[in-house]
Amino acid sequence: MEELDCEPAVTWIPGVNSKRKQMCFDWGPGEMLLCETSFNKKDASEKVPSCPFIYIIRKDVDVYSKILRKLFNESHGIFIGLQRIEEELTGKSRKAQLVRVSKNYRSVIRACMEEMHQVAIAAKDPAIGRQFSSQVSILSAMELIWNLCEILFIEVAPAGPLLLHLLDWVRLHVCEVDSLSADVLGSENPSKHESFWNLVTVLVLQGRLDEARQMLSKEADANPSCASMCRILGDLMRTMPILSPGNTQTLTELELKWQHWREECERHLQDSTFAASPRLESLCKIMLGDEATLLEHKELLSNWYHFLVTRLLYSNPTVKPIDLHFYAQSSLDMFLGGESSPEPLDNILMAAFEFDIHQVIKECSIALSNWWFVAHLTDLLDHCRLLQSHNLYFGSNMREFLLLEYASGLFAHHSLWQLGVDYFDYCPELGRVSLELHIERIPLNTEQKALKVLRICEQRQMTEQVRSICKILAMKAVRNNRLGSALSWSIRAKDAAFATLVSDRFLRDYCERGCFSDLDLIDNLGPAMMLSDRLTFLGKYREFHRLYGEKRFGDAASLLLSLMTSQIAPRSFWMTLLTDALPLLEQKQVIFSSEQTYELMRCLEHLASARTGCGEPDAQRLQDDDVETTKVEMLRLALARNLARAIIREGSLEGS
Amino acid sequence: MEEIYAKFVSQKISKTRWRPVPSGSLQTAETFATGSWDNEENCVSLWSIGDFGNLDPDGGFEGDHQLLCDIRHHGDVMDLQFFDQERIVAASSTGCVTVFLHHPNNQTLSVHQQWPAAHHHSGPGSPSYSRAPCTGIVCDNPEIVTVGEDGRINLFRVDHKEAVRTIDNADSSTLHAVTFLRTPEIVTVNSIGQLKIWDFRQQGSEPCQILSLTGDRVPLHCVDRHPNQQHVVATGGQDGMLSIWDVRQGTMPVSLLKAHEAEMWEVHFHPSNPEHLFTCSEDGSLWHWDASTNGPEKSSLFHQGGRSTFLSHSISNQASVHQSLISSWLSTDPAKDRIEITSLLPSRTLSVNSLDVLGPCLVCGTDAEAIYVTRQLFS
């Protein structure tokens, strides 16, 4: 065992007193049953009333959120799409595909976050509102982490573009500036707005220099005394060299230009160009990447990773990926200043900056309350071929382990189980067995649902499960006295034993009622009739009745006889068959030939001798025997008469 | 390119149905009902696709359907039909059949009529009765016909508490769907590949006609009747095959068309444009079958009301085209090849359980908890 990464959280269950009573529990898939036992904890003899409830404890509460269901469903589609990405795709096109998939996942998170936010605002109960708000912040943290992982691991941006990506990342997630900007620009006199300078500072901090410049020009218009200073600072902003996507200049050229620009900024600072306006001077210092000045604006930066990106923008815009973790660590230390300790989110981001994917996934698994995030992120990173070497000391690899956990969570849910199936499909090692175990536990309340489950099993050649599902349905149908349905299901399962059982029920019903039910089915058995001997007999016996009904006595007679001589008919049914022969024997014309009559007689004697040879008699038995004996006598008489007629007819036919 | 709008609704959708537009009006479809299944709490919901297009020419929210109202439904919604403009009939997996009434003034739904144990098993194992899912409904004001897993056929009148007519043990296997052929006659399909025609004027529990697939006994899941040619019936089976039947002749389908890879859950002729047929399946696909030829008469808007005029017109120049219009679904010659099939959903995932078409609008619902709507079917 590895050591624990953190103390497991304690969950209190209201009503259960673990101090007084011992508890017992049982694991289920995704859920746990828990109750108090009648054993007291200490040997105290006092009677403590025990809690009368059995609790169901669910591990994965998020699965039950209505809004998150959309996340699960929509991301399922993306997941399937990702698994189908051609393995042959290589290089740029593959990377572009993967980035697109990553962006799709993020947009789903965002959509979900927005909806959750709307609900949080609309909630009337403040407690519920808070609950939703906390979900919003969790989702937003997910998106933040995912985005950073996308930049560092999927996009793998090189020095130069890396910073541009990080800037976008910060702009996307520290977005209060947009509402602030709208607020200030919407006012009558923007430059007199109380947040005017905050806005300008934030724009500079985020590297949105064009917008900052426009703001400064407003200030210049309103305040002619500092117009020239504003113009100079504005020029500095305008001339700051940045890497633009379409530009072909090399990194070295850029560095050179940037160095010149920085010297110019420094010169202005030394010349005290902005001495008259501390605000403008501070902006200039920010643009020189002065850490002390940056830290003065902690409030506006709001977090250490914003600080990190701003610091890099103005001190090392062509930072290399490998140097990132060094800057990140020092930024975190500086920003927190020893006042507070890093939170889980900080640790996750730091692990990402250190390019330690496994640490990122581990920390996320601990910090987040569901498996959705880690399962999908790990899978995506695995498709980027970043995780192949890593194997766990249990189960298979990490990707599969996380997917299995997530899918099991889905299967525990009343209706999301269908999504889980596809996730299991893409777990090469343990997916199949997990699916087999889970799919059998789906409650089947309608045939339609059963058909869906069957389809899943049939597509995957899970014959054992198909059999068991059909058997369950056949059993249910028998219990409901729906013999036709039961027979259909056992035919579908190719379950000969059960088909025999159902056929027997049909025959018994026939003996009791003297007519067949469910003719539409029995008449249309077709090749399925061969499934079991009894079923064949049922089909053939019904055919006999049809022939008889159509007055095709000759055919009917030979079919009846062949049923007995070929041993298809069960011995217990022979008496019925012989009784069925009676009316044929009594017909005006001779139907059974002498040969056939001998056969019939042999059958009858078989039956009679078997009866006399067994069992001790009792009252009921004697009465039955009485009836039986009468039948046998009648049959013997009829047979003898028929034999006589047949011999005469055959003799006279030959003679003529 | 047809534009399809998707919306995830946090419930697996088992049925989607357009509310009928008043006959003779030029209105297009704008309200549809959905039923959910396999949720802990199922419901029947009404949605509006609204006409936001006028308000927002950029197309920002155009086509996004909004929830009007919903009501809890006990059990899975197995089938759903509009009885008239305001009333919706829902079949439940508990065997219950419920008529819901929509109040447009305050946008609510209420229970209008209910037959709690319309479908049930009565076996020796179950002393009272155990409920059997009701699997299909068809309405023809004022009558409602229901079928179920218990093989029973019920005929209800919306204002009668008791069933007007019940055929017990009408089928030895599960009845999957039902539709009207001509008013007192209905067609049912069952789980052993049979199509049975029943006439309510006849007493007794025997169908007046049984048609069936050949020996394979492949279960049939859905049935729809050609809106103008009442003898033409389309069914969809467990193997995803589309069968076209002519109930006037033979006991076998006129044509079998290889279609989906899994159960075909629904098949619908376009109500006013029956050269078009729509099918959806467990394999997650939704198909548009176009049997109209590529001739200039492709638009068959005339073809419902003014057939005679159209007839003389087409005989004068293109008799063959017209021939295919009359019986394109029944033709057994290679004209089959003229059926053009388009897949309507962009990527297939989980089962498409239900679809409905009305005018240029189509709605479908899936197990992936999404409702898709398009308003430009023929553009």
Coordinates of N, CA, C and O in Angstrom, one line a residue, chain B residues 93-157:
Chain B
S93 N -45.8 2.6 -18.4 CA -45.3 1.2 -18.2 C -46.0 0.6 -17.1 O -45.8 -0.6 -16.8
T94 N -46.8 1.3 -16.3 CA -47.6 0.7 -15.2 C -48.9 0.2 -15.7 O -49.7 -0.3 -14.9
G95 N -49.2 0.3 -17.0 CA -50.5 -0.2 -17.6 C -51.5 0.9 -17.5 O -52.7 0.6 -18.0
C96 N -51.2 2.1 -17.1 CA -52.2 3.1 -16.9 C -52.2 4.0 -18.2 O -51.2 4.2 -18.9
V97 N -53.4 4.4 -18.6 CA -53.5 5.3 -19.7 C -54.1 6.6 -19.2 O -55.2 6.6 -18.5
T98 N -53.5 7.7 -19.5 CA -53.9 9.0 -18.9 C -54.1 10.0 -20.0 O -53.3 10.1 -21.0
V99 N -55.2 10.8 -19.9 CA -55.4 11.9 -20.8 C -55.0 13.2 -20.0 O -55.6 13.5 -19.0
F100 N -54.1 13.9 -20.5 CA -53.7 15.2 -19.9 C -54.3 16.3 -20.7 O -54.5 16.3 -21.9
L101 N -54.7 17.4 -19.9 CA -55.3 18.5 -20.5 C -54.4 19.7 -20.4 O -53.9 20.0 -19.3
H102 N -54.2 20.4 -21.5 CA -53.3 21.6 -21.4 C -54.1 22.9 -21.3 O -55.1 23.1 -22.0
H103 N -53.8 23.7 -20.3 CA -54.4 25.0 -20.1 C -53.5 26.0 -20.6 O -52.5 26.4 -20.0
P104 N -53.8 26.6 -21.8 CA -52.8 27.5 -22.4 C -52.8 28.9 -21.6 O -51.8 29.6 -21.7
N105 N -53.9 29.2 -20.9 CA -53.9 30.5 -20.2 C -52.8 30.6 -19.2 O -52.0 31.5 -19.1
N106 N -52.7 29.6 -18.3 CA -51.7 29.6 -17.3 C -50.5 28.6 -17.5 O -49.7 28.4 -16.6
Q107 N -50.5 28.1 -18.7 CA -49.5 27.1 -19.1 C -49.3 26.0 -18.0 O -48.2 25.9 -17.4
T108 N -50.4 25.2 -17.8 CA -50.2 24.1 -16.9 C -50.9 22.9 -17.6 O -51.6 23.0 -18.6
L109 N -50.5 21.7 -17.1 CA -51.1 20.5 -17.5 C -51.9 19.8 -16.3 O -51.4 19.9 -15.2
S110 N -53.0 19.2 -16.6 CA -53.7 18.5 -15.5 C -54.2 17.2 -16.1 O -54.3 17.0 -17.3
V111 N -54.5 16.3 -15.1 CA -55.1 15.0 -15.5 C -56.6 15.2 -15.8 O -57.3 15.7 -15.0
H112 N -57.0 14.8 -17.0 CA -58.3 15.0 -17.5 C -59.1 13.7 -17.4 O -60.3 13.7 -17.0
Q113 N -58.5 12.6 -17.7 CA -59.1 11.3 -17.6 C -58.1 10.2 -17.4 O -56.9 10.4 -17.9
Q114 N -58.4 9.1 -16.7 CA -57.4 8.1 -16.4 C -58.0 6.7 -16.4 O -59.1 6.6 -15.7
W115 N -57.4 5.8 -17.0 CA -57.8 4.4 -16.9 C -56.6 3.6 -16.2 O -55.7 3.2 -16.9
P116 N -56.7 3.5 -14.9 CA -55.5 3.1 -14.1 C -54.9 1.7 -14.5 O -53.8 1.5 -14.5
A117 N -55.8 0.7 -14.7 CA -55.2 -0.6 -15.0 C -55.7 -1.1 -16.4 O -56.3 -2.2 -16.5
A118 N -55.5 -0.2 -17.4 CA -56.0 -0.6 -18.7 C -55.3 -1.9 -19.2 O -55.9 -2.7 -19.9
H119 N -54.1 -2.0 -18.8 CA -53.4 -3.2 -19.2 C -52.8 -3.9 -18.0 O -52.2 -3.3 -17.1
H120 N -53.1 -5.2 -17.9 CA -52.7 -6.0 -16.7 C -52.6 -7.5 -17.0 O -53.3 -7.9 -18.0
H121 N -51.8 -8.2 -16.2 CA -51.8 -9.6 -16.4 C -52.7 -10.2 -15.4 O -52.9 -9.7 -14.3
S122 N -53.3 -11.3 -15.8 CA -54.2 -12.0 -14.9 C -53.7 -13.5 -14.9 O -54.3 -14.3 -15.6
G123 N -52.7 -13.8 -14.1 CA -52.2 -15.2 -14.1 C -52.5 -15.8 -12.8 O -53.0 -15.2 -11.8
P124 N -52.3 -17.1 -12.7 CA -52.5 -17.8 -11.5 C -51.5 -17.4 -10.4 O -51.8 -17.4 -9.2
G125 N -50.3 -16.9 -10.9 CA -49.3 -16.4 -9.9 C -49.7 -15.1 -9.3 O -49.2 -14.8 -8.2
S126 N -50.5 -14.4 -9.9 CA -50.9 -13.1 -9.4 C -52.4 -13.1 -9.1 O -53.2 -13.0 -10.0
P127 N -52.7 -13.2 -7.9 CA -54.2 -13.3 -7.5 C -55.0 -12.2 -7.9 O -56.1 -12.4 -8.5
S128 N -54.6 -11.0 -7.7 CA -55.4 -9.8 -8.2 C -54.9 -9.6 -9.7 O -55.3 -10.4 -10.5
Y129 N -54.1 -8.7 -9.9 CA -53.5 -8.6 -11.2 C -52.2 -7.9 -11.1 O -52.0 -7.1 -10.1
S130 N -51.3 -8.2 -11.9 CA -50.1 -7.4 -12.0 C -50.1 -6.5 -13.2 O -50.6 -7.0 -14.3
R131 N -49.6 -5.4 -13.1 CA -49.8 -4.4 -14.2 C -48.8 -4.8 -15.4 O -47.7 -5.2 -15.2
A132 N -49.4 -4.5 -16.6 CA -48.6 -4.8 -17.8 C -48.4 -3.5 -18.5 O -49.3 -2.7 -18.6
P133 N -47.2 -3.2 -19.0 CA -47.0 -2.0 -19.7 C -47.9 -1.8 -20.9 O -48.1 -2.8 -21.6
C134 N -48.4 -0.6 -21.0 CA -49.2 -0.3 -22.2 C -48.2 0.2 -23.3 O -47.4 1.1 -23.0
T135 N -48.1 -0.4 -24.4 CA -47.0 -0.1 -25.4 C -47.4 0.9 -26.5 O -46.6 1.5 -27.1
G136 N -48.7 0.9 -26.8 CA -49.1 1.8 -27.9 C -50.5 2.4 -27.8 O -51.3 1.8 -27.2
I137 N -50.6 3.5 -28.4 CA -51.9 4.2 -28.4 C -52.2 4.8 -29.8 O -51.2 5.1 -30.5
V138 N -53.4 4.8 -30.2 CA -53.8 5.6 -31.4 C -55.1 6.3 -31.1 O -56.0 5.7 -30.4
C139 N -55.2 7.5 -31.5 CA -56.4 8.3 -31.2 C -57.2 8.6 -32.5 O -56.6 8.9 -33.5
D140 N -58.5 8.6 -32.4 CA -59.3 9.1 -33.5 C -60.6 9.6 -32.8 O -61.4 8.9 -32.5
N141 N -60.6 10.9 -32.5 CA -61.6 11.5 -31.7 C -63.0 11.0 -32.0 O -63.3 10.9 -33.2
P142 N -63.8 10.4 -31.1 CA -63.6 10.4 -29.7 C -62.9 9.1 -29.1 O -63.0 8.9 -27.9
E143 N -62.4 8.3 -30.0 CA -61.9 7.0 -29.6 C -60.4 6.9 -29.4 O -59.7 7.6 -30.0
I144 N -60.1 6.1 -28.4 CA -58.7 5.8 -28.1 C -58.5 4.3 -28.1 O -59.2 3.6 -27.4
V145 N -57.5 3.8 -28.9 CA -57.2 2.4 -28.8 C -55.9 2.2 -28.2 O -54.9 2.9 -28.5
T146 N -55.8 1.3 -27.3 CA -54.5 1.0 -26.6 C -54.1 -0.5 -26.7 O -55.0 -1.3 -26.8
V147 N -52.8 -0.8 -26.8 CA -52.4 -2.2 -26.8 C -51.3 -2.3 -25.8 O -50.7 -1.3 -25.4
G148 N -51.0 -3.5 -25.4 CA -50.0 -3.7 -24.3 C -49.2 -5.0 -24.3 O -49.5 -5.8 -25.2
E149 N -48.3 -5.1 -23.4 CA -47.5 -6.3 -23.3 C -48.4 -7.5 -22.9 O -48.0 -8.7 -23.0
D150 N -49.6 -7.2 -22.4 CA -50.5 -8.3 -22.0 C -51.3 -8.9 -23.2 O -52.2 -9.7 -23.0
G151 N -51.0 -8.3 -24.4 CA -51.7 -8.8 -25.6 C -53.1 -8.4 -25.7 O -53.9 -9.0 -26.4
R152 N -53.5 -7.4 -24.9 CA -54.9 -6.9 -24.9 C -55.1 -5.7 -25.8 O -54.2 -4.9 -25.9
I153 N -56.2 -5.6 -26.3 CA -56.6 -4.4 -27.1 C -57.8 -3.7 -26.4 O -58.8 -4.4 -26.1
N154 N -57.6 -2.5 -26.0 CA -58.7 -1.7 -25.4 C -59.2 -0.6 -26.3 O -58.4 0.0 -27.0
L155 N -60.5 -0.4 -26.3 CA -61.1 0.7 -27.0 C -61.8 1.6 -26.0 O -62.7 1.1 -25.3
F156 N -61.3 2.8 -25.9 CA -61.8 3.7 -24.9 C -62.5 4.9 -25.6 O -62.2 5.2 -26.8
R157 N -63.5 5.5 -24.9 CA -64.0 6.8 -25.4 C -63.6 7.8 -24.3 O -63.6 7.5 -23.1

